Each structure stands twice: as structure tokens, then as C-alpha cells.
PDB file of C-alpha atoms in Angstrom:
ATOM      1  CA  UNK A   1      74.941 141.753  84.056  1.00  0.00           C
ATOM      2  CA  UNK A   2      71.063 141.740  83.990  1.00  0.00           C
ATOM      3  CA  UNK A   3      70.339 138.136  84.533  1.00  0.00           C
ATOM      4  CA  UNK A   4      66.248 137.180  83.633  1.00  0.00           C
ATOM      5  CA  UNK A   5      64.271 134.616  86.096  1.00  0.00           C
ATOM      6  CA  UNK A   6      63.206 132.523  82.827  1.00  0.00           C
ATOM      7  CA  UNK A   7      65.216 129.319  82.743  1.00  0.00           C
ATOM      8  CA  UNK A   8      65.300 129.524  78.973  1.00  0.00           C
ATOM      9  CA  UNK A   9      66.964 133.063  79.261  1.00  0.00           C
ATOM     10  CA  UNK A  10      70.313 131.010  78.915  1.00  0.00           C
ATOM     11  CA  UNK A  11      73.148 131.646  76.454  1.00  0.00           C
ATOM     12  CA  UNK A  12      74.726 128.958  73.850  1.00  0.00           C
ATOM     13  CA  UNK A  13      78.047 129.032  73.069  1.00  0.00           C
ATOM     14  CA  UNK A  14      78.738 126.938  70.049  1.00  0.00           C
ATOM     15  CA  UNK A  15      82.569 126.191  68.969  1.00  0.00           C
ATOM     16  CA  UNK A  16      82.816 126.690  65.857  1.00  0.00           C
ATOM     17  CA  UNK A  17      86.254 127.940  65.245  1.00  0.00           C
ATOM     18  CA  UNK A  18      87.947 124.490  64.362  1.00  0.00           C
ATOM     19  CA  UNK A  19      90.295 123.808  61.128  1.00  0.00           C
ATOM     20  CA  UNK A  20      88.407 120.941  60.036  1.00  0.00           C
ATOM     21  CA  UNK A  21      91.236 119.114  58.998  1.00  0.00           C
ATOM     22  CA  UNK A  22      89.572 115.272  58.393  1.00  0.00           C
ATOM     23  CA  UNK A  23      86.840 117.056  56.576  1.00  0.00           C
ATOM     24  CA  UNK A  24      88.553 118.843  54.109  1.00  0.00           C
ATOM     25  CA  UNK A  25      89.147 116.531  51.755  1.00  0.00           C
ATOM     26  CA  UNK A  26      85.671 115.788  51.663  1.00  0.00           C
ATOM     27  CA  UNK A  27      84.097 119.807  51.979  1.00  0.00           C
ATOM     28  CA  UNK A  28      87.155 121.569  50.167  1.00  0.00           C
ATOM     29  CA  UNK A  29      87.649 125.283  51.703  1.00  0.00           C
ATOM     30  CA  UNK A  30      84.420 125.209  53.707  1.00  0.00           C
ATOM     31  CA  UNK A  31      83.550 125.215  57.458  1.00  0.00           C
ATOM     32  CA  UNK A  32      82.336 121.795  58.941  1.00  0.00           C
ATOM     33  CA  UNK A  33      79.214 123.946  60.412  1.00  0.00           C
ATOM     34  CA  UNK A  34      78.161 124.780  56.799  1.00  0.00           C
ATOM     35  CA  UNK A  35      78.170 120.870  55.363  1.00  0.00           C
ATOM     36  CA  UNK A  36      75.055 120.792  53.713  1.00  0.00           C
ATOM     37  CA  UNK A  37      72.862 118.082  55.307  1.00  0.00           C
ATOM     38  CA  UNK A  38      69.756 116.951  52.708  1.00  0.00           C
ATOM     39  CA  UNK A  39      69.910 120.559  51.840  1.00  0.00           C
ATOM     40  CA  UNK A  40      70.237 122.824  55.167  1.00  0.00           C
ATOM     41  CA  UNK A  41      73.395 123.541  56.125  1.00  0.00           C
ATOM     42  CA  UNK A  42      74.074 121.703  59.922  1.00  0.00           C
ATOM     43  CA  UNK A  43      74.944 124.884  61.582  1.00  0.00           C
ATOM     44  CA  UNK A  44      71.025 125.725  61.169  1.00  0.00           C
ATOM     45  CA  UNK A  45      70.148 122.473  62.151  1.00  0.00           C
ATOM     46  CA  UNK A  46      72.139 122.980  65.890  1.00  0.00           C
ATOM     47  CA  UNK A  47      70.260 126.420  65.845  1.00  0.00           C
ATOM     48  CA  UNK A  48      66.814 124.995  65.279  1.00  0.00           C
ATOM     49  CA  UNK A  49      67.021 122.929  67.925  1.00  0.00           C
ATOM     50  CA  UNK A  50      67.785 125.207  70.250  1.00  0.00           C
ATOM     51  CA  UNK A  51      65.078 127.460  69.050  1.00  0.00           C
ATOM     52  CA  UNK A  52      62.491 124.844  68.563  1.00  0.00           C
ATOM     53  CA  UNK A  53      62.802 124.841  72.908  1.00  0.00           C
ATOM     54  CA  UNK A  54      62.985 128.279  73.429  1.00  0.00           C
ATOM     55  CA  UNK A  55      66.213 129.096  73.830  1.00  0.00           C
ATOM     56  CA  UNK A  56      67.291 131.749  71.486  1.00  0.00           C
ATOM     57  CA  UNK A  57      70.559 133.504  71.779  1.00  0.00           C
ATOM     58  CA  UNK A  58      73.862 132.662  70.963  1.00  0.00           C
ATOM     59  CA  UNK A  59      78.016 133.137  70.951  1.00  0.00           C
ATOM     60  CA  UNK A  60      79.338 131.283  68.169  1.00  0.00           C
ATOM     61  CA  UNK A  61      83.105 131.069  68.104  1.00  0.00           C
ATOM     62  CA  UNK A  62      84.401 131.377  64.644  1.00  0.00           C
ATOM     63  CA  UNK A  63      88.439 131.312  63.446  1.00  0.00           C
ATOM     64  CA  UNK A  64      88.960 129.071  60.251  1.00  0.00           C
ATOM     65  CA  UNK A  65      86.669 130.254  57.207  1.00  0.00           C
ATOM     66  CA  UNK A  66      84.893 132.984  59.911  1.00  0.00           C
ATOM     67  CA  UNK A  67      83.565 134.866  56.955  1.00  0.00           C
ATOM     68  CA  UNK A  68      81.594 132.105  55.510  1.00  0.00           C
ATOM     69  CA  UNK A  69      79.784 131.116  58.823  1.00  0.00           C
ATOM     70  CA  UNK A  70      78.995 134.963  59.392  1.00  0.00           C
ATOM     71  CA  UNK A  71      77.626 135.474  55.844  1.00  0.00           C
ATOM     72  CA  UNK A  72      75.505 132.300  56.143  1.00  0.00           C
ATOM     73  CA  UNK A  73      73.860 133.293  59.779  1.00  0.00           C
ATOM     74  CA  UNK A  74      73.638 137.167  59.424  1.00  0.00           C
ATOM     75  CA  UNK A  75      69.496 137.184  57.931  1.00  0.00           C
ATOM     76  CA  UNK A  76      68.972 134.025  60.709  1.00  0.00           C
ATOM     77  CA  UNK A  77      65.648 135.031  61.996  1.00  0.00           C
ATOM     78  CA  UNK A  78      63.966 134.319  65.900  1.00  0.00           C
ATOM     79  CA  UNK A  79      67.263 134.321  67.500  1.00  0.00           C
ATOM     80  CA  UNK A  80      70.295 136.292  68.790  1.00  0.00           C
ATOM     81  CA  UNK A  81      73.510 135.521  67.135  1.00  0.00           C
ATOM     82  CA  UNK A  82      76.769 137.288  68.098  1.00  0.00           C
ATOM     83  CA  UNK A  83      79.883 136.226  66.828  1.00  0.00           C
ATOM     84  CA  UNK A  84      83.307 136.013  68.552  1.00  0.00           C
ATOM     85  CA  UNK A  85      86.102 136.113  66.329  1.00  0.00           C
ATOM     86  CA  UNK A  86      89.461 134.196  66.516  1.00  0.00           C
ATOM     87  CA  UNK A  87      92.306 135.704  64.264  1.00  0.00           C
ATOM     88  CA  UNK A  88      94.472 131.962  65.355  1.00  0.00           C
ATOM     89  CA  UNK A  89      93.596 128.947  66.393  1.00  0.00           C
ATOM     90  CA  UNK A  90      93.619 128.780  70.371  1.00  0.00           C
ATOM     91  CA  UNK A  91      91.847 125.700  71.092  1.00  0.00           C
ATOM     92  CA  UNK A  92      88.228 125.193  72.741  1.00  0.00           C
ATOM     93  CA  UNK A  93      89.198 126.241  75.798  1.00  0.00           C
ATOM     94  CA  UNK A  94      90.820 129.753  74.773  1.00  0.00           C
ATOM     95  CA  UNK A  95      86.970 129.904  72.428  1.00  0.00           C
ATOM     96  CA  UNK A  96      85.505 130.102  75.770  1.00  0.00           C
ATOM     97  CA  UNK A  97      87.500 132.383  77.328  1.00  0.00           C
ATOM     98  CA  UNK A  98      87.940 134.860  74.486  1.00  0.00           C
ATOM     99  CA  UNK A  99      83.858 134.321  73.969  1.00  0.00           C
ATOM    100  CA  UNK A 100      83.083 134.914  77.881  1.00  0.00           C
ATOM    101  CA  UNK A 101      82.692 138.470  77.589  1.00  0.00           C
ATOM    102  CA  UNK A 102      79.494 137.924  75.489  1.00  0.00           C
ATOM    103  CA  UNK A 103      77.986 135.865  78.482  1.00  0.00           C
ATOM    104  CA  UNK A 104      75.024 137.128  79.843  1.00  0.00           C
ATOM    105  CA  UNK A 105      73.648 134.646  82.053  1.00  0.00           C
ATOM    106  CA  UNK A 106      75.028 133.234  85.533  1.00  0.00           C
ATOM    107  CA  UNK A 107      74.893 129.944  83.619  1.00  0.00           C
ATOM    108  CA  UNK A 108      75.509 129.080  80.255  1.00  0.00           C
ATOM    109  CA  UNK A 109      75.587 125.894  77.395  1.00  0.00           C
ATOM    110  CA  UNK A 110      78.534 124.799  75.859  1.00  0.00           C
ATOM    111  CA  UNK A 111      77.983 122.651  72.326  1.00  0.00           C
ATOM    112  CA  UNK A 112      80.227 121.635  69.791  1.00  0.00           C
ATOM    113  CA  UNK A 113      79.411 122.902  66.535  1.00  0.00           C
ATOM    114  CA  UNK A 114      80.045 119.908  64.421  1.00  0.00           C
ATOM    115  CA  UNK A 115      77.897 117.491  66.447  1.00  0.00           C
ATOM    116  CA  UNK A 116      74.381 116.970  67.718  1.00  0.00           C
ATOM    117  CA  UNK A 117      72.345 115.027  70.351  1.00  0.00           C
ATOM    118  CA  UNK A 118      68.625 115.879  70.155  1.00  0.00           C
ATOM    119  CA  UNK A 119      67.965 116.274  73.976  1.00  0.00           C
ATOM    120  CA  UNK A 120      65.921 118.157  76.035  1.00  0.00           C
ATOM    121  CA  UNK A 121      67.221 121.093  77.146  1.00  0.00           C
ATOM    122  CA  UNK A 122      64.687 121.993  79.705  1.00  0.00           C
ATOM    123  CA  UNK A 123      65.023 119.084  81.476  1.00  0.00           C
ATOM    124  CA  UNK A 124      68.810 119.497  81.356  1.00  0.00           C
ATOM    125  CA  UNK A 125      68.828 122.931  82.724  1.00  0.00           C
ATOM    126  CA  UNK A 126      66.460 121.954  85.352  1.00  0.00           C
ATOM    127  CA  UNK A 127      68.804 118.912  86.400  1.00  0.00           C
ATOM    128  CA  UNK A 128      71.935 121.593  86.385  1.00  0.00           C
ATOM    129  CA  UNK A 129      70.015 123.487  88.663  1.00  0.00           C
ATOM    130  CA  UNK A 130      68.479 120.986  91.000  1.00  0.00           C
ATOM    131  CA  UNK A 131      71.706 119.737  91.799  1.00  0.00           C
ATOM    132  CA  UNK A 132      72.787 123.131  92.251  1.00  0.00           C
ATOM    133  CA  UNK A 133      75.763 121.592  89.459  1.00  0.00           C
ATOM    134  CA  UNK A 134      78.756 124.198  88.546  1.00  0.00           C
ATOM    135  CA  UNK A 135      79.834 121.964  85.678  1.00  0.00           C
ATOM    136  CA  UNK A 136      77.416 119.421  84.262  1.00  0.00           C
ATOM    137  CA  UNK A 137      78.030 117.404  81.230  1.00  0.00           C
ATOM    138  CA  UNK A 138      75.209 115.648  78.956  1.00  0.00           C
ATOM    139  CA  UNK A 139      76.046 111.565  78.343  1.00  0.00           C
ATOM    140  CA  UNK A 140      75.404 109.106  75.626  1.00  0.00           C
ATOM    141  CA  UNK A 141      75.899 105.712  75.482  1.00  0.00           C
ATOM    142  CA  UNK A 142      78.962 104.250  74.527  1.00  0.00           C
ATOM    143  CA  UNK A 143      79.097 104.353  70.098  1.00  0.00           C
ATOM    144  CA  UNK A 144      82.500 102.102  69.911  1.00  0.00           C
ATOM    145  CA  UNK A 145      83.829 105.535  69.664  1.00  0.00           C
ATOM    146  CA  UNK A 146      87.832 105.330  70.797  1.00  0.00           C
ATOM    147  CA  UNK A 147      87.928 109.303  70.207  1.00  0.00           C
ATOM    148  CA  UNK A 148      85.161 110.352  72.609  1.00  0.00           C
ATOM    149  CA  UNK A 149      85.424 111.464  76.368  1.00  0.00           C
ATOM    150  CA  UNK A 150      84.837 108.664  78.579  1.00  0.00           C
ATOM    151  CA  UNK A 151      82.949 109.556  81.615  1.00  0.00           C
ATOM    152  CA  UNK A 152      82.813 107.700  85.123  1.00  0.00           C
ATOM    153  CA  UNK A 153      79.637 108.677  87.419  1.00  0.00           C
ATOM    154  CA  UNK A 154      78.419 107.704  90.570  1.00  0.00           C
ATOM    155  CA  UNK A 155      75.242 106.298  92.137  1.00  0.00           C
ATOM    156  CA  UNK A 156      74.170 109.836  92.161  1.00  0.00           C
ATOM    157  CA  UNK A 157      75.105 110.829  88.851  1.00  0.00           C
ATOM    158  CA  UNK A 158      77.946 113.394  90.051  1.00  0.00           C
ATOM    159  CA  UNK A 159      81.039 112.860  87.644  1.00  0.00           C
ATOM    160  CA  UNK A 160      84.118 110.724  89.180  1.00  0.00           C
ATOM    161  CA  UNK A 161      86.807 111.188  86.062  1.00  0.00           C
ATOM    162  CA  UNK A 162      86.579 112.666  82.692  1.00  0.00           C
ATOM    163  CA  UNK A 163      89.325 111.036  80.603  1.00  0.00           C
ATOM    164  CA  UNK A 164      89.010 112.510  77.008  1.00  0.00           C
ATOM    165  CA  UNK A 165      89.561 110.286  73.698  1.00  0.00           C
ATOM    166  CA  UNK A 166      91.828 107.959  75.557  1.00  0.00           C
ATOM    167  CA  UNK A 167      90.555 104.987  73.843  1.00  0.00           C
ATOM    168  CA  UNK A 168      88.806 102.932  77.047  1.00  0.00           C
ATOM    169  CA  UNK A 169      85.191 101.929  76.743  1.00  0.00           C
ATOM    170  CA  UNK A 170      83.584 102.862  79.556  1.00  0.00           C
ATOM    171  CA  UNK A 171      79.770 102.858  79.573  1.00  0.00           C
ATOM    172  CA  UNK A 172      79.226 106.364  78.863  1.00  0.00           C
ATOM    173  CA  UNK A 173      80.503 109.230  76.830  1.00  0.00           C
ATOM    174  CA  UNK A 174      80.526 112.968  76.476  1.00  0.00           C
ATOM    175  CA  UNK A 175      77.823 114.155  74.138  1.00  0.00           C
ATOM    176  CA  UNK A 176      79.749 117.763  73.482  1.00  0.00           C
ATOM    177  CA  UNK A 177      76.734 118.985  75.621  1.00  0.00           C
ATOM    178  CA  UNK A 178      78.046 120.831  78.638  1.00  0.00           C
ATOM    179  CA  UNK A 179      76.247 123.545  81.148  1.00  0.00           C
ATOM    180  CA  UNK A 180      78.651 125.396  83.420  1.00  0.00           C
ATOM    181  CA  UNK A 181      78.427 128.129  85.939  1.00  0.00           C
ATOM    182  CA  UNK A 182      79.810 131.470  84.535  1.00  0.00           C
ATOM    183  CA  UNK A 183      81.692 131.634  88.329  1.00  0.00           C
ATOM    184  CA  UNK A 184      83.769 128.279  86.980  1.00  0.00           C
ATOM    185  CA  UNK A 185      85.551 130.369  84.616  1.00  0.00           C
ATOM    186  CA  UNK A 186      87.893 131.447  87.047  1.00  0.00           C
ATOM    187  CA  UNK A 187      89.250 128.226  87.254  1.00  0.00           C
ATOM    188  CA  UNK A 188      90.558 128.562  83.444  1.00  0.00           C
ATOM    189  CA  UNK A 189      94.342 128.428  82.361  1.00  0.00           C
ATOM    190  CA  UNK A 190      96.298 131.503  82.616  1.00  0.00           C
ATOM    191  CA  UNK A 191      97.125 131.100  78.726  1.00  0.00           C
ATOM    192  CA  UNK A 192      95.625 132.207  75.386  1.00  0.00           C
ATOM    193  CA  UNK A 193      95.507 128.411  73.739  1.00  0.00           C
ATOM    194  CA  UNK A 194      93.942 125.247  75.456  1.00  0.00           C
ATOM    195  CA  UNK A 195      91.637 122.615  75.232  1.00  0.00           C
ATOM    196  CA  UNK A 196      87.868 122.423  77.699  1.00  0.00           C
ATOM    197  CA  UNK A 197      88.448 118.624  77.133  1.00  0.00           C
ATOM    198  CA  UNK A 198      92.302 117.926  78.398  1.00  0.00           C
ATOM    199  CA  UNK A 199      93.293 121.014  80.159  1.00  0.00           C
ATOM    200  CA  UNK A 200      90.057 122.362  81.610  1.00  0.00           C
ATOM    201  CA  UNK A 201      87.276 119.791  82.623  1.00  0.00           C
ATOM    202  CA  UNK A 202      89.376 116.829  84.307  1.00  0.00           C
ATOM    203  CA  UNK A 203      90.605 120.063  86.326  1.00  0.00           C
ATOM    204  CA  UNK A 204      87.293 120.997  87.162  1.00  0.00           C
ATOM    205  CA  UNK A 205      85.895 117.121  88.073  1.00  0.00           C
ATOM    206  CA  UNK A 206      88.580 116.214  90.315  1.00  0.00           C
ATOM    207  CA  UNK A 207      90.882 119.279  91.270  1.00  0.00           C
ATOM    208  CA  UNK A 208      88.777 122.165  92.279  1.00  0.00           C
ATOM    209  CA  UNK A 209      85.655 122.616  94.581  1.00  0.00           C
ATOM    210  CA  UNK A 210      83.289 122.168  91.867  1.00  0.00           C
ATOM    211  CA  UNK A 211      80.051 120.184  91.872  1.00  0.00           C
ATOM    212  CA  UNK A 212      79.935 118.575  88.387  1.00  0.00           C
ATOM    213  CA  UNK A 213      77.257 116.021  87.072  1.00  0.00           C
ATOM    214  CA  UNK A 214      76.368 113.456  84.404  1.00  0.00           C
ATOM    215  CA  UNK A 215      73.255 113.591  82.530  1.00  0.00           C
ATOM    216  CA  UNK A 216      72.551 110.618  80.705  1.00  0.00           C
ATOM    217  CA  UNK A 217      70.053 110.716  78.111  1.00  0.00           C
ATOM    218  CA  UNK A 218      68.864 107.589  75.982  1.00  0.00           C
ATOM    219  CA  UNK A 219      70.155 109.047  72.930  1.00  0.00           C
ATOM    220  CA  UNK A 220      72.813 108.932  70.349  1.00  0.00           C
ATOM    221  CA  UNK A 221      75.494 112.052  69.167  1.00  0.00           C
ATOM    222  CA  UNK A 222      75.791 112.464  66.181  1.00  0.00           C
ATOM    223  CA  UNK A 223      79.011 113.913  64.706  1.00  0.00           C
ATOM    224  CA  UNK A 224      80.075 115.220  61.340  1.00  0.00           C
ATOM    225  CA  UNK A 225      83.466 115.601  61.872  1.00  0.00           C
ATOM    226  CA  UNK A 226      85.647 112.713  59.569  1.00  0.00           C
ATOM    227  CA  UNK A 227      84.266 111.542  56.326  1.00  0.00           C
ATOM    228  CA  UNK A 228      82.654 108.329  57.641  1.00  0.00           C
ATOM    229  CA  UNK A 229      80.716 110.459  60.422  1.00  0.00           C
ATOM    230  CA  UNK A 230      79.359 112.760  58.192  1.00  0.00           C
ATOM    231  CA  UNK A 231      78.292 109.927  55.815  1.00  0.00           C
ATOM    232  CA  UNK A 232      76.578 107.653  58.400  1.00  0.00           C
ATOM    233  CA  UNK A 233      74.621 111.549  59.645  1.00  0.00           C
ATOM    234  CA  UNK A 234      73.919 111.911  55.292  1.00  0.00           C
ATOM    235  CA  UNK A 235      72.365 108.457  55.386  1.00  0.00           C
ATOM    236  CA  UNK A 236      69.850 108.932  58.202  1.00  0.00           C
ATOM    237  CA  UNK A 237      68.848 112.286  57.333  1.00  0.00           C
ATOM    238  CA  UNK A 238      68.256 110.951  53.282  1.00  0.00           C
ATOM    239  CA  UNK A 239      64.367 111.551  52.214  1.00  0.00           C
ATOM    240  CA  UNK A 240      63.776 113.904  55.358  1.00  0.00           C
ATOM    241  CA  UNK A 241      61.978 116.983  54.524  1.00  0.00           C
ATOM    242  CA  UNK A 242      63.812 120.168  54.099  1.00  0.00           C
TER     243      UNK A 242
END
């Protein structure tokens, strides 16, 4: 693995793989990543982001409509975009570990592909780093959200409990923003199908000899991934500029 100095040199993977079920209705026989937000579809909006800060390749993880997603992002120019494939549905956590063979860098992002929070990533990386974090996890205010990740940190902002969509309110919540050490992955089930959120990450926080962190940003997630969601994310993005 040739790993590059530049703290942008950093891989992406975005999940992307999911059924969509609560959108369906709603999309009819398309991805959630392809919704069409005020004319761009919202998988180019994550990209741009990422982009717009430098950082400019990525491992999407594609299963349910796979073609569709590939045909839309295979002329996307000023980035890297390799695709690993999923013939089934084996959760987030089998994503990752089917995708980690495209890894390139000691360190890498995690996103969700059917949400956003407009952070900044350089200051993100640089807090992974200056903590010298294996797992760290970006974290949003609490949205009255009963289906989010509820996160407990310390004084020092290194994670106590991660207790995903468990219905408490506790102050803060998972922004499906996550960096983690390439070295973690060892640490994954020894099975094809599981979930990051229940069977990987609560492991990681209070099981194994990880150092994982909270990074709370003043900013809100926004998700496209039930009807009312991807309304509410339709409203505020009305009149903006394509």
C-alpha cells in the first residue's frame, strides 16, 4: 500500500448499497443516492462536497439498483470513483468489509450515502489524528430523531457508549460521518452480513483497545431516507441554484 503524506490523500467510502425500502413509494425503482434534489441528483451533491475540500477519491458500495448509480457516476469528472459491487444485501458492515480491499490509505471516511452534514473535513481529519483516534465519529445535535445513534462522550470528547436508534435522547447523535483506522478492521465479524452501527461500533467503543472520539460540530444532518426527510431536505434546497 503506497500511503501519501497529504492529509487529504484519504479515501471515502460511501454506503450506498441499501434497498431503500421507505423511499420507494415515493422514488419508484430508483436508488435513494439518485433522488433528484432541485435538479442534481444527491449522490453528486455528497461528492461535491468532498471535492469542494480536496478530497477526491472514492469506494462507493452499490447492491440494490447498482447499475443505475454506476451509469450516473461513470463521466464524474475531478475525482476517483471505484465501485464495489454487492450481488445481496449484507448490511453496512459486510459493505465495508467486502469494500476494504479498495482502501488505500492507513485511514479512511466512512459516510452514508443517503445523508449529509456539511462539515469540515480538514478539521475532522486533523482532530482524528491529533488524538491519535482509531475510530472517530462526527456528532450533531440532537434532531428529536428516535432512529439515530445516540452518543455519550466525555470531558475529553473520547466516546463512552454508542447505542444505535434505541429511541433515548441523549444530547448528541451520530451524523453517519465516521473516520477509522484501516488496522480496526480486524476487529470485524467473522461473517458475510452485519451492521457498523449494532454489531461493529459499540464493539469497538467499549470492547476492544480502541481509542474512539466524538466530534461535535454545530451543524445539522440531513437525511433523505423516509418520505418526510426527503421533503423537509426538498424544501430547504427550493430556489437554490443548480
Amino acid at each position: 500500500m503506497n500511503i501519501s503524506d497529504n492529509i487529504l490523500d484519504i479515501d471515502v467510502v460511501i454506503l450506498a448499497g441499501g434497498l431503500g425500502t421507505r423511499l420507494q413509494p415515493l422514488i419508484k425503482n430508483k436508488p435513494k443516492c439518485l433522488v433528484s434534489i432541485n435538479g442534481t441528483a444527491f449522490i453528486d451533491i455528497l461528492l461535491d462536497s468532498y471535492i469542494s475540500q480536496g478530497i477526491t477519491r472514492f469506494i462507493i458500495c452499490v447492491g440494490y439498483f447498482k447499475d443505475q448509480i454506476i451509469n450516473h457516476l461513470k463521466g464524474k469528472e475531478n475525482c476517483e470513483i471505484i465501485f464495489s459491487m454487492e450481488d445481496h444485501p449484507i448490511g453496512t458492515g459486510g459493505a465495508i468489509k467486502k469494500a476494504k480491499r479498495y482502501v488505500n490509505s492507513k485511514m479512511f471516511i466512512i459516510a452514508n450515502g443517503d445523508s449529509i452534514c456539511n462539515i469540515d473535513y480538514l478539521k475532522f481529519i486533523k482532530f482524528h489524528k491529533h488524538n491519535n483516534s482509531d475510530f472517530s465519529m462526527v456528532l450533531s445535535e440532537h434532531s428529536n430523531r428516535d432512529d439515530a445513534g445516540n452518543v455519550k462522550i466525555d470531558k475529553d470528547n473520547k466516546m463512552i457508549s454508542f447505542n444505535e436508534k434505541n429511541g433515548e435522547s441523549e444530547n448528541l447523535i451520530s451524523s453517519g460521518i465516521y473516520i477509522l483506522q484501516y488496522s480496526c478492521l480486524k476487529y470485524m465479524p467473522d461473517k458475510e452480513s452485519f451492521s457498523l452501527e449494532y454489531d461493529f461500533f459499540p464493539l469497538l467503543i467499549t470492547l476492544y483497545p480502541c481509542l474512539c472520539y466524538g466530534f461535535p460540530v454545530n451543524k445539522k444532518v440531513h437525511d433523505i431516507g423516509t418520505p418526510e426527510r426527503l421533503n423537509k431536505y426538498l424544501s430547504i434546497n427550493l430556489g437554490k441554484k443548480k
